[in-house]
mmCIF file of C-alpha atoms in Angstrom:
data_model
loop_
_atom_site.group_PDB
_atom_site.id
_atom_site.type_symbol
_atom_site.label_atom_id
_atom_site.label_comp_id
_atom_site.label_asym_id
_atom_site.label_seq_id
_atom_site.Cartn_x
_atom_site.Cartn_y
_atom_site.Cartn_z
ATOM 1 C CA UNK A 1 -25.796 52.237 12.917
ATOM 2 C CA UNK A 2 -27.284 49.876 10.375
ATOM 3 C CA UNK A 3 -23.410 48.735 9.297
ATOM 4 C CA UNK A 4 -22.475 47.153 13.473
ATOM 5 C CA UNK A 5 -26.047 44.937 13.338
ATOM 6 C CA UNK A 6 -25.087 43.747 9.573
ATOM 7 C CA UNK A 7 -21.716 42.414 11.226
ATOM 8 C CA UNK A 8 -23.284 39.905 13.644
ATOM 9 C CA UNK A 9 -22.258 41.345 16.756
ATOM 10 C CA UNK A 10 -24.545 39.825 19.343
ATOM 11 C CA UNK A 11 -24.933 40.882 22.777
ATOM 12 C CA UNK A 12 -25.189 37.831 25.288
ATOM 13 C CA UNK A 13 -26.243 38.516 28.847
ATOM 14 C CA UNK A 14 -25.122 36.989 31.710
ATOM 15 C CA UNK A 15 -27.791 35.066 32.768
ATOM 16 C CA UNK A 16 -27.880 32.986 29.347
ATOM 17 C CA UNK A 17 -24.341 32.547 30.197
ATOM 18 C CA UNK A 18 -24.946 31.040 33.207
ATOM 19 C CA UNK A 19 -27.393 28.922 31.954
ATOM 20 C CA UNK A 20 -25.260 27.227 28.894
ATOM 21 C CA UNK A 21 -23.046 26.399 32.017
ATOM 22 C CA UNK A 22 -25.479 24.804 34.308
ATOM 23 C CA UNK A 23 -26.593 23.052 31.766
ATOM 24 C CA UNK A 24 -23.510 21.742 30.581
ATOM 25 C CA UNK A 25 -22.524 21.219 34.328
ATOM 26 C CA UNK A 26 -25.921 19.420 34.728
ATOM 27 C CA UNK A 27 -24.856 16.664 31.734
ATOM 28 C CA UNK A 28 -21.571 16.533 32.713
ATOM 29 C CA UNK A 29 -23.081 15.669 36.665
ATOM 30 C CA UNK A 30 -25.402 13.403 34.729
ATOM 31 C CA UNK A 31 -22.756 11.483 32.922
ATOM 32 C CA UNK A 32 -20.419 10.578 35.719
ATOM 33 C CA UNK A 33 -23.184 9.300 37.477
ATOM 34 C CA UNK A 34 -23.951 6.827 35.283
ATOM 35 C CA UNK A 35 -20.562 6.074 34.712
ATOM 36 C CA UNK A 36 -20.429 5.342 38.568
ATOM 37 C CA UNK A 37 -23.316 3.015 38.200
ATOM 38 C CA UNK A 38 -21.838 0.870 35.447
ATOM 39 C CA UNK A 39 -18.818 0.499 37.061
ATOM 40 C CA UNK A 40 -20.365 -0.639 40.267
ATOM 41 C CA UNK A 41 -22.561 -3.210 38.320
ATOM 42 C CA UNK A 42 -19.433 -4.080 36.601
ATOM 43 C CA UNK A 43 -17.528 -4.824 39.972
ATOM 44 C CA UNK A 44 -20.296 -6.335 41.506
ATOM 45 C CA UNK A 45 -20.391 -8.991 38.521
ATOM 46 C CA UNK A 46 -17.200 -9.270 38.911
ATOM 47 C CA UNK A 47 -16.755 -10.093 42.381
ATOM 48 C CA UNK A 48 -19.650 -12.745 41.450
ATOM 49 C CA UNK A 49 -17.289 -14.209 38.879
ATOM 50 C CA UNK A 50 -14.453 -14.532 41.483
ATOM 51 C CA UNK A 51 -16.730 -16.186 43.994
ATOM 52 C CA UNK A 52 -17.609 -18.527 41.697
ATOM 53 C CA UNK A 53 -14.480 -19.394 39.869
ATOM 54 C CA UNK A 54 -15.507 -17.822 36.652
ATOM 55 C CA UNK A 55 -12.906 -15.275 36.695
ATOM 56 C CA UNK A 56 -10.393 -16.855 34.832
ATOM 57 C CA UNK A 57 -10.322 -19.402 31.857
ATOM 58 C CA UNK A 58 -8.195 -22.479 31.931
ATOM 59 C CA UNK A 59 -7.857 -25.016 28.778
ATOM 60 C CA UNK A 60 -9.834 -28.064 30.263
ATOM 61 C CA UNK A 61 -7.061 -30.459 29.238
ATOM 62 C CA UNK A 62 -4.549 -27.601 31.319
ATOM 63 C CA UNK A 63 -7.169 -28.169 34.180
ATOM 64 C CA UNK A 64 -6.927 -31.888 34.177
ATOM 65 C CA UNK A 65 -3.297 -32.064 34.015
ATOM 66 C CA UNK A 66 -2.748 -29.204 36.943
ATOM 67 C CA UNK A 67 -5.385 -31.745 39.246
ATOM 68 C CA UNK A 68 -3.934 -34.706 39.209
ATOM 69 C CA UNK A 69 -0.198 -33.633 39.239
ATOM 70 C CA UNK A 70 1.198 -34.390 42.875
ATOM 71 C CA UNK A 71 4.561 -33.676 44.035
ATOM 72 C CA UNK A 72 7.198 -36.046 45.717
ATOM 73 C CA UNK A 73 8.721 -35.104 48.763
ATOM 74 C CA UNK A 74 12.228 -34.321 49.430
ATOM 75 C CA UNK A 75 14.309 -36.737 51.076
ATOM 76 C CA UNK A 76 15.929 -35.218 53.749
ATOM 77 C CA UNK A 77 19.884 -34.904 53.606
ATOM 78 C CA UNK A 78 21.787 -35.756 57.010
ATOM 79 C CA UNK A 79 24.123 -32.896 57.930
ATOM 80 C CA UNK A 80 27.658 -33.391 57.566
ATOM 81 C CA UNK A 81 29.692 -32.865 61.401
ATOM 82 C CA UNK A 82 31.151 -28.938 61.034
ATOM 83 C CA UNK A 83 35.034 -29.159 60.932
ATOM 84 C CA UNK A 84 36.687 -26.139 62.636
ATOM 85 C CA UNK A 85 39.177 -24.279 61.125
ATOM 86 C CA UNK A 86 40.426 -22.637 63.735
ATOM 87 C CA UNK A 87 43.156 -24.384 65.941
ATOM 88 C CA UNK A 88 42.105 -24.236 69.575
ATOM 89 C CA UNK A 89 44.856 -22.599 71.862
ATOM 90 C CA UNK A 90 45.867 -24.889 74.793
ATOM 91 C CA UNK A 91 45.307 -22.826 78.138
ATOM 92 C CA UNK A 92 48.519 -22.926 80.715
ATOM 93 C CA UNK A 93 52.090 -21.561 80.313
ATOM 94 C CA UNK A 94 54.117 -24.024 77.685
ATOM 95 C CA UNK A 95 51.756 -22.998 74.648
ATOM 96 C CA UNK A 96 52.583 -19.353 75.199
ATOM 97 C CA UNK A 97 56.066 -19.801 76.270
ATOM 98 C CA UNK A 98 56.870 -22.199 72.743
ATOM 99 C CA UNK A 99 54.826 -19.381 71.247
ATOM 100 C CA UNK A 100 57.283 -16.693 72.141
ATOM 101 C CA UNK A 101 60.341 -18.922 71.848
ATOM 102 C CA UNK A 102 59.038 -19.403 67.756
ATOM 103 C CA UNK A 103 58.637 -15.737 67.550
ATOM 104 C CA UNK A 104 62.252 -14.483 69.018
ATOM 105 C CA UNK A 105 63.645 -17.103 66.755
ATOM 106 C CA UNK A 106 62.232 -15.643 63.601
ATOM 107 C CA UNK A 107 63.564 -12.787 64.741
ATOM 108 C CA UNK A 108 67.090 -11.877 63.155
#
């Protein structure tokens, strides 16, 4: 019996188990809570930063050159008159009658 205690084996209940566990589960709770309050202070500044026109960096002679650039309008172009390109058909009898007569003498 003296040779399996010599070996290190090393009965572990349950409960100590359990309470590696919680208390890894407590750290771990404990971490992403302050994790969640950095990132709110973090947003919070930021939104500050926005509000204020912090948030980005321009060059300051960038800045001057973007405020006093002013754009010129665009002349407006006068529409050209459409042309059609379709021939109108003339409504009555001779325009269908010199219609046919073109058609039968195509005809061989």
């Amino acid at each position: 019996m003296n040779s399996l205690g010599s070996m290190g084996i090393r009965f572990v209940s349950k409960a100590e188990i359990e309470a590696v566990q919680q208390k890894a589960d407590e750290a771990r709770a404990a971490s992403q809570k302050a994790a969640a309050a950095q990132r709110k202070v973090e947003g919070e500044a930021k939104r500050q930063r926005v509000a204020s026109g912090d948030a980005s960096w321009v060059a300051p002679a960038v800045e001057r050159r973007l405020k006093h650039k002013k754009k010129d309008k665009k002349e407006k172009r006068e529409k050209k008159p459409k042309k059609h390109k379709h021939k109108h058909r003339q409504s009555g009898s001779e325009s269908s009658s010199e219609e046919e007569e073109a058609a039968a003498a195509r005809r061989p």
